[in-house]
PDB file of C-alpha atoms in Angstrom:
ATOM      1  CA  UNK A   1       0.000   0.000   0.000  1.00 68.00           C
ATOM      2  CA  UNK A   2       1.291   3.441  -0.937  1.00 77.00           C
ATOM      3  CA  UNK A   3       1.724   5.890   1.906  1.00 90.00           C
ATOM      4  CA  UNK A   4      -0.287   8.542   0.030  1.00 94.00           C
ATOM      5  CA  UNK A   5      -2.958   7.600  -2.492  1.00 94.00           C
ATOM      6  CA  UNK A   6      -4.228   9.980  -5.159  1.00 94.00           C
ATOM      7  CA  UNK A   7      -6.424   9.233  -8.158  1.00 90.00           C
ATOM      8  CA  UNK A   8      -4.337  10.005 -11.256  1.00 89.00           C
ATOM      9  CA  UNK A   9      -7.332  11.085 -13.357  1.00 89.00           C
ATOM     10  CA  UNK A  10      -7.526  12.702 -15.782  1.00 93.00           C
ATOM     11  CA  UNK A  11     -10.436  14.667 -14.415  1.00 96.00           C
ATOM     12  CA  UNK A  12     -12.221  16.669 -17.091  1.00 97.00           C
ATOM     13  CA  UNK A  13     -14.713  19.370 -16.113  1.00 97.00           C
ATOM     14  CA  UNK A  14     -16.419  22.278 -17.882  1.00 97.00           C
ATOM     15  CA  UNK A  15     -15.374  25.828 -17.109  1.00 97.00           C
ATOM     16  CA  UNK A  16     -17.111  27.172 -14.029  1.00 97.00           C
ATOM     17  CA  UNK A  17     -17.514  23.781 -12.357  1.00 97.00           C
ATOM     18  CA  UNK A  18     -16.551  23.044  -8.768  1.00 98.00           C
ATOM     19  CA  UNK A  19     -13.626  20.650  -8.669  1.00 97.00           C
ATOM     20  CA  UNK A  20     -12.871  18.275  -5.818  1.00 97.00           C
ATOM     21  CA  UNK A  21      -9.438  16.677  -5.583  1.00 97.00           C
ATOM     22  CA  UNK A  22      -8.602  14.197  -2.846  1.00 97.00           C
ATOM     23  CA  UNK A  23      -5.835  12.240  -1.193  1.00 97.00           C
ATOM     24  CA  UNK A  24      -5.865   9.520   1.419  1.00 97.00           C
ATOM     25  CA  UNK A  25      -2.922   8.574   3.552  1.00 96.00           C
ATOM     26  CA  UNK A  26      -1.926   5.876   5.990  1.00 95.00           C
ATOM     27  CA  UNK A  27       0.643   7.544   8.260  1.00 92.00           C
ATOM     28  CA  UNK A  28      -1.145   9.032  11.262  1.00 92.00           C
ATOM     29  CA  UNK A  29       1.988  11.045  12.108  1.00 91.00           C
ATOM     30  CA  UNK A  30       1.424  13.429   9.185  1.00 92.00           C
ATOM     31  CA  UNK A  31       0.574  16.903  10.474  1.00 92.00           C
ATOM     32  CA  UNK A  32       1.443  19.262   7.628  1.00 92.00           C
ATOM     33  CA  UNK A  33      -0.531  19.047   4.417  1.00 95.00           C
ATOM     34  CA  UNK A  34       0.126  20.780   1.137  1.00 95.00           C
ATOM     35  CA  UNK A  35      -1.263  21.030  -2.347  1.00 97.00           C
ATOM     36  CA  UNK A  36       1.088  21.744  -5.223  1.00 97.00           C
ATOM     37  CA  UNK A  37       0.101  22.641  -8.765  1.00 97.00           C
ATOM     38  CA  UNK A  38       2.302  21.525 -11.646  1.00 96.00           C
ATOM     39  CA  UNK A  39       1.833  22.871 -15.136  1.00 95.00           C
ATOM     40  CA  UNK A  40       3.222  20.962 -18.085  1.00 91.00           C
ATOM     41  CA  UNK A  41       7.014  21.371 -18.407  1.00 87.00           C
ATOM     42  CA  UNK A  42       7.194  23.234 -15.099  1.00 91.00           C
ATOM     43  CA  UNK A  43       8.110  22.365 -11.547  1.00 94.00           C
ATOM     44  CA  UNK A  44       5.472  22.089  -8.818  1.00 96.00           C
ATOM     45  CA  UNK A  45       4.421  25.304  -7.074  1.00 95.00           C
ATOM     46  CA  UNK A  46       2.829  25.483  -3.647  1.00 94.00           C
ATOM     47  CA  UNK A  47      -0.873  26.280  -3.774  1.00 96.00           C
ATOM     48  CA  UNK A  48      -2.182  25.638  -0.273  1.00 94.00           C
ATOM     49  CA  UNK A  49      -0.637  24.760   3.080  1.00 92.00           C
ATOM     50  CA  UNK A  50      -2.562  23.465   6.104  1.00 92.00           C
ATOM     51  CA  UNK A  51      -1.462  22.383   9.522  1.00 89.00           C
ATOM     52  CA  UNK A  52      -3.447  19.624  11.256  1.00 85.00           C
ATOM     53  CA  UNK A  53      -7.215  19.298  10.752  1.00 85.00           C
ATOM     54  CA  UNK A  54      -9.554  21.976   9.494  1.00 87.00           C
ATOM     55  CA  UNK A  55     -10.269  24.165   6.503  1.00 92.00           C
ATOM     56  CA  UNK A  56      -8.298  26.898   4.806  1.00 94.00           C
ATOM     57  CA  UNK A  57      -9.588  29.175   2.087  1.00 95.00           C
ATOM     58  CA  UNK A  58      -7.617  31.270  -0.407  1.00 95.00           C
ATOM     59  CA  UNK A  59      -9.639  32.869  -3.165  1.00 96.00           C
ATOM     60  CA  UNK A  60     -11.243  30.142  -5.271  1.00 97.00           C
ATOM     61  CA  UNK A  61      -9.309  27.406  -3.455  1.00 97.00           C
ATOM     62  CA  UNK A  62     -10.287  25.631  -0.236  1.00 97.00           C
ATOM     63  CA  UNK A  63      -8.195  22.962   1.442  1.00 97.00           C
ATOM     64  CA  UNK A  64      -9.729  20.555   3.935  1.00 96.00           C
ATOM     65  CA  UNK A  65      -8.005  18.112   6.240  1.00 96.00           C
ATOM     66  CA  UNK A  66      -9.758  15.340   8.144  1.00 94.00           C
ATOM     67  CA  UNK A  67      -7.093  13.616  10.207  1.00 93.00           C
ATOM     68  CA  UNK A  68      -9.579  11.192  11.770  1.00 93.00           C
ATOM     69  CA  UNK A  69     -10.319   9.796   8.315  1.00 94.00           C
ATOM     70  CA  UNK A  70      -6.785  10.384   6.974  1.00 95.00           C
ATOM     71  CA  UNK A  71      -8.305  12.289   4.079  1.00 95.00           C
ATOM     72  CA  UNK A  72      -7.501  15.647   2.542  1.00 97.00           C
ATOM     73  CA  UNK A  73      -9.297  17.590  -0.158  1.00 97.00           C
ATOM     74  CA  UNK A  74      -8.768  20.568  -2.399  1.00 98.00           C
ATOM     75  CA  UNK A  75     -11.816  22.345  -3.789  1.00 98.00           C
ATOM     76  CA  UNK A  76     -11.622  24.739  -6.724  1.00 98.00           C
ATOM     77  CA  UNK A  77     -14.628  26.982  -7.267  1.00 98.00           C
ATOM     78  CA  UNK A  78     -15.492  28.562 -10.612  1.00 98.00           C
ATOM     79  CA  UNK A  79     -12.794  26.529 -12.332  1.00 97.00           C
ATOM     80  CA  UNK A  80     -10.963  28.162 -15.224  1.00 97.00           C
ATOM     81  CA  UNK A  81      -9.059  26.698 -18.191  1.00 97.00           C
ATOM     82  CA  UNK A  82      -5.921  28.134 -16.579  1.00 97.00           C
ATOM     83  CA  UNK A  83      -6.488  25.704 -13.680  1.00 98.00           C
ATOM     84  CA  UNK A  84      -5.687  22.829 -16.033  1.00 97.00           C
ATOM     85  CA  UNK A  85      -2.637  21.196 -14.472  1.00 97.00           C
ATOM     86  CA  UNK A  86      -1.557  18.281 -12.340  1.00 96.00           C
ATOM     87  CA  UNK A  87      -2.326  18.702  -8.649  1.00 98.00           C
ATOM     88  CA  UNK A  88      -0.042  16.986  -6.163  1.00 97.00           C
ATOM     89  CA  UNK A  89      -0.833  16.504  -2.519  1.00 97.00           C
ATOM     90  CA  UNK A  90       2.111  16.356  -0.138  1.00 95.00           C
ATOM     91  CA  UNK A  91       2.432  15.835   3.574  1.00 93.00           C
ATOM     92  CA  UNK A  92       4.967  15.793   6.344  1.00 91.00           C
ATOM     93  CA  UNK A  93       5.189  14.503   9.892  1.00 88.00           C
ATOM     94  CA  UNK A  94       7.269  17.500  10.871  1.00 79.00           C
ATOM     95  CA  UNK A  95       9.736  15.487  12.888  1.00 71.00           C
ATOM     96  CA  UNK A  96      12.383  14.793  10.239  1.00 65.00           C
ATOM     97  CA  UNK A  97      13.354  18.074   8.756  1.00 72.00           C
ATOM     98  CA  UNK A  98      11.353  19.129   5.734  1.00 78.00           C
ATOM     99  CA  UNK A  99      10.766  15.671   4.254  1.00 86.00           C
ATOM    100  CA  UNK A 100       7.653  15.580   2.127  1.00 91.00           C
ATOM    101  CA  UNK A 101       5.722  12.506   0.986  1.00 92.00           C
ATOM    102  CA  UNK A 102       3.868  13.138  -2.254  1.00 95.00           C
ATOM    103  CA  UNK A 103       0.845  11.607  -3.892  1.00 95.00           C
ATOM    104  CA  UNK A 104       1.132  10.654  -7.527  1.00 94.00           C
ATOM    105  CA  UNK A 105      -0.870  13.662  -8.713  1.00 95.00           C
ATOM    106  CA  UNK A 106      -4.261  14.174 -10.360  1.00 96.00           C
ATOM    107  CA  UNK A 107      -4.362  15.629 -13.836  1.00 96.00           C
ATOM    108  CA  UNK A 108      -7.162  18.185 -14.172  1.00 97.00           C
ATOM    109  CA  UNK A 109      -8.502  19.512 -17.468  1.00 97.00           C
ATOM    110  CA  UNK A 110     -10.944  22.432 -17.447  1.00 97.00           C
ATOM    111  CA  UNK A 111     -12.631  22.811 -20.815  1.00 97.00           C
ATOM    112  CA  UNK A 112     -13.893  26.228 -22.038  1.00 95.00           C
TER     113      UNK A 112
ATOM    114  CA  UNK B   1      17.313  35.132 -12.919  1.00 57.00           C
ATOM    115  CA  UNK B   2      14.875  34.564 -10.109  1.00 74.00           C
ATOM    116  CA  UNK B   3      13.717  31.544  -8.154  1.00 93.00           C
ATOM    117  CA  UNK B   4      15.235  28.162  -8.855  1.00 96.00           C
ATOM    118  CA  UNK B   5      16.856  27.464 -12.206  1.00 96.00           C
ATOM    119  CA  UNK B   6      17.999  24.156 -13.626  1.00 97.00           C
ATOM    120  CA  UNK B   7      20.241  23.322 -16.567  1.00 97.00           C
ATOM    121  CA  UNK B   8      20.057  21.644 -18.932  1.00 97.00           C
ATOM    122  CA  UNK B   9      16.307  21.427 -19.405  1.00 96.00           C
ATOM    123  CA  UNK B  10      16.626  18.310 -21.533  1.00 96.00           C
ATOM    124  CA  UNK B  11      19.381  15.682 -21.612  1.00 96.00           C
ATOM    125  CA  UNK B  12      19.777  12.510 -23.619  1.00 95.00           C
ATOM    126  CA  UNK B  13      22.639  10.240 -22.654  1.00 92.00           C
ATOM    127  CA  UNK B  14      23.901   6.756 -23.244  1.00 89.00           C
ATOM    128  CA  UNK B  15      24.449   4.306 -20.436  1.00 87.00           C
ATOM    129  CA  UNK B  16      28.215   4.792 -20.533  1.00 87.00           C
ATOM    130  CA  UNK B  17      28.175   8.598 -20.498  1.00 88.00           C
ATOM    131  CA  UNK B  18      28.954  10.898 -17.610  1.00 93.00           C
ATOM    132  CA  UNK B  19      26.913  14.057 -17.296  1.00 95.00           C
ATOM    133  CA  UNK B  20      25.952  16.579 -14.622  1.00 97.00           C
ATOM    134  CA  UNK B  21      22.744  18.402 -13.784  1.00 98.00           C
ATOM    135  CA  UNK B  22      22.981  21.877 -12.313  1.00 98.00           C
ATOM    136  CA  UNK B  23      20.617  23.707  -9.995  1.00 98.00           C
ATOM    137  CA  UNK B  24      20.919  27.279  -8.788  1.00 97.00           C
ATOM    138  CA  UNK B  25      18.638  29.091  -6.377  1.00 97.00           C
ATOM    139  CA  UNK B  26      18.463  32.884  -6.156  1.00 95.00           C
ATOM    140  CA  UNK B  27      16.288  32.964  -3.027  1.00 95.00           C
ATOM    141  CA  UNK B  28      18.929  33.044  -0.312  1.00 94.00           C
ATOM    142  CA  UNK B  29      17.802  29.656   0.989  1.00 95.00           C
ATOM    143  CA  UNK B  30      19.913  27.264   3.034  1.00 94.00           C
ATOM    144  CA  UNK B  31      18.335  23.903   2.186  1.00 94.00           C
ATOM    145  CA  UNK B  32      18.325  22.254  -1.249  1.00 95.00           C
ATOM    146  CA  UNK B  33      16.799  19.037  -2.515  1.00 95.00           C
ATOM    147  CA  UNK B  34      16.935  16.656  -5.474  1.00 96.00           C
ATOM    148  CA  UNK B  35      13.752  14.808  -6.445  1.00 96.00           C
ATOM    149  CA  UNK B  36      13.007  12.250  -9.152  1.00 96.00           C
ATOM    150  CA  UNK B  37       9.627  12.344 -10.907  1.00 95.00           C
ATOM    151  CA  UNK B  38       8.870   9.290 -13.016  1.00 93.00           C
ATOM    152  CA  UNK B  39       5.758   8.778 -15.100  1.00 87.00           C
ATOM    153  CA  UNK B  40       2.792   7.658 -13.009  1.00 75.00           C
ATOM    154  CA  UNK B  41       4.846   7.640  -9.794  1.00 86.00           C
ATOM    155  CA  UNK B  42       4.991  10.127  -6.917  1.00 91.00           C
ATOM    156  CA  UNK B  43       7.909  12.481  -6.525  1.00 93.00           C
ATOM    157  CA  UNK B  44      10.745  10.645  -4.852  1.00 93.00           C
ATOM    158  CA  UNK B  45      13.133  12.536  -2.608  1.00 93.00           C
ATOM    159  CA  UNK B  46      16.732  11.655  -3.475  1.00 95.00           C
ATOM    160  CA  UNK B  47      19.048  13.949  -1.529  1.00 94.00           C
ATOM    161  CA  UNK B  48      18.817  16.835   0.918  1.00 93.00           C
ATOM    162  CA  UNK B  49      21.471  19.392   1.739  1.00 93.00           C
ATOM    163  CA  UNK B  50      21.357  21.905   4.570  1.00 89.00           C
ATOM    164  CA  UNK B  51      24.037  24.593   4.746  1.00 87.00           C
ATOM    165  CA  UNK B  52      26.053  22.584   2.147  1.00 84.00           C
ATOM    166  CA  UNK B  53      25.971  19.431   4.277  1.00 85.00           C
ATOM    167  CA  UNK B  54      24.143  16.341   3.077  1.00 84.00           C
ATOM    168  CA  UNK B  55      21.457  15.409   5.581  1.00 84.00           C
ATOM    169  CA  UNK B  56      19.511  12.809   3.632  1.00 81.00           C
ATOM    170  CA  UNK B  57      20.335  10.118   1.093  1.00 82.00           C
ATOM    171  CA  UNK B  58      17.172   8.242   0.351  1.00 81.00           C
ATOM    172  CA  UNK B  59      18.839   4.942  -0.620  1.00 87.00           C
ATOM    173  CA  UNK B  60      19.855   6.340  -3.979  1.00 93.00           C
ATOM    174  CA  UNK B  61      22.156   4.171  -6.159  1.00 93.00           C
ATOM    175  CA  UNK B  62      25.772   5.309  -6.274  1.00 93.00           C
ATOM    176  CA  UNK B  63      25.518   6.081  -9.991  1.00 94.00           C
ATOM    177  CA  UNK B  64      23.890   9.326  -8.775  1.00 96.00           C
ATOM    178  CA  UNK B  65      26.384  11.550  -6.984  1.00 95.00           C
ATOM    179  CA  UNK B  66      25.304  14.900  -5.534  1.00 95.00           C
ATOM    180  CA  UNK B  67      27.532  17.881  -4.877  1.00 95.00           C
ATOM    181  CA  UNK B  68      26.722  21.093  -3.028  1.00 95.00           C
ATOM    182  CA  UNK B  69      29.638  23.535  -3.200  1.00 94.00           C
ATOM    183  CA  UNK B  70      27.646  26.351  -1.556  1.00 92.00           C
ATOM    184  CA  UNK B  71      24.097  27.082  -0.424  1.00 90.00           C
ATOM    185  CA  UNK B  72      23.119  28.450  -3.840  1.00 94.00           C
ATOM    186  CA  UNK B  73      24.316  25.633  -6.086  1.00 96.00           C
ATOM    187  CA  UNK B  74      23.517  21.950  -6.261  1.00 97.00           C
ATOM    188  CA  UNK B  75      24.773  19.427  -8.788  1.00 97.00           C
ATOM    189  CA  UNK B  76      23.791  15.863  -9.601  1.00 97.00           C
ATOM    190  CA  UNK B  77      26.568  13.923 -11.289  1.00 97.00           C
ATOM    191  CA  UNK B  78      25.412  10.996 -13.375  1.00 95.00           C
ATOM    192  CA  UNK B  79      27.405   7.993 -14.589  1.00 93.00           C
ATOM    193  CA  UNK B  80      26.602   4.553 -16.005  1.00 93.00           C
ATOM    194  CA  UNK B  81      22.863   5.173 -15.751  1.00 93.00           C
ATOM    195  CA  UNK B  82      20.166   2.682 -16.680  1.00 93.00           C
ATOM    196  CA  UNK B  83      17.144   3.254 -18.956  1.00 93.00           C
ATOM    197  CA  UNK B  84      14.877   3.113 -15.886  1.00 93.00           C
ATOM    198  CA  UNK B  85      16.640   6.254 -14.637  1.00 95.00           C
ATOM    199  CA  UNK B  86      14.882   8.226 -17.373  1.00 95.00           C
ATOM    200  CA  UNK B  87      12.705  10.762 -15.550  1.00 96.00           C
ATOM    201  CA  UNK B  88      12.232  14.411 -14.693  1.00 96.00           C
ATOM    202  CA  UNK B  89      14.796  15.480 -12.100  1.00 98.00           C
ATOM    203  CA  UNK B  90      13.605  18.357  -9.963  1.00 97.00           C
ATOM    204  CA  UNK B  91      15.614  20.587  -7.704  1.00 97.00           C
ATOM    205  CA  UNK B  92      13.998  22.483  -4.850  1.00 96.00           C
ATOM    206  CA  UNK B  93      15.077  24.836  -2.098  1.00 96.00           C
ATOM    207  CA  UNK B  94      13.664  26.103   1.192  1.00 94.00           C
ATOM    208  CA  UNK B  95      14.737  28.714   3.689  1.00 93.00           C
ATOM    209  CA  UNK B  96      15.570  26.169   6.360  1.00 88.00           C
ATOM    210  CA  UNK B  97      15.011  22.477   6.934  1.00 85.00           C
ATOM    211  CA  UNK B  98      11.770  22.879   8.891  1.00 82.00           C
ATOM    212  CA  UNK B  99       8.306  21.644   7.998  1.00 78.00           C
ATOM    213  CA  UNK B 100       6.780  25.104   7.873  1.00 81.00           C
ATOM    214  CA  UNK B 101       9.185  26.238   5.169  1.00 86.00           C
ATOM    215  CA  UNK B 102       7.858  26.129   1.625  1.00 90.00           C
ATOM    216  CA  UNK B 103       9.875  24.214  -0.916  1.00 93.00           C
ATOM    217  CA  UNK B 104      10.341  26.079  -4.195  1.00 94.00           C
ATOM    218  CA  UNK B 105      10.915  23.926  -7.235  1.00 96.00           C
ATOM    219  CA  UNK B 106      12.850  24.490 -10.399  1.00 96.00           C
ATOM    220  CA  UNK B 107      11.450  23.529 -13.810  1.00 95.00           C
ATOM    221  CA  UNK B 108      13.347  20.247 -13.875  1.00 96.00           C
ATOM    222  CA  UNK B 109      15.700  18.448 -16.238  1.00 97.00           C
ATOM    223  CA  UNK B 110      14.051  15.872 -18.494  1.00 96.00           C
ATOM    224  CA  UNK B 111      16.566  13.008 -18.666  1.00 96.00           C
ATOM    225  CA  UNK B 112      16.418  10.221 -21.219  1.00 95.00           C
ATOM    226  CA  UNK B 113      18.849   7.320 -20.909  1.00 94.00           C
ATOM    227  CA  UNK B 114      19.271   5.279 -24.064  1.00 91.00           C
TER     228      UNK B 114
END
């Protein structure tokens, strides 16, 4: 079993749709949770960062963490074609430097 | 130049070649990382350097040899690679080696081993 599971997609939605991206994990020690966005031919860039359980909102993006279920989500409201990218979840236990464990990424396509 | 840069962006090499990947960060960070991103697999951490000292070697084969001459530069020396080493190699940096510090990634070097 992988430590972090993420559906690879692709996920295709029409412009303006609400997108839900998810990751599950098995290591209960994870406390820091991140979402990275990776455009084609580019490196990942940090989109959202959350510590422990709860919600965090930033513009059209909302990150949710449910540690009891070992489940994290990223919601994108009013999706735009420019949101088309691969979204990577990443997490860290915080007790071994800045070591991140990544999911495999979900490829999202937002069609005009 | 800003952020994290990597050269070359693309590299094709034979199994007997020796080549090097270069990473440079212009962010004043102290920690630098090498990751491997293969198709349909999660990013794999390879090496971590903090203040030029290697702090992590994630069981990487010896045909990959990192070098960090200063906090701004990181190299990955490659020799006698295998076709399964073909992947996108990403460099990243962060201010310090703490979990609250964001890792900033370069665009990667696409490596093909023939």
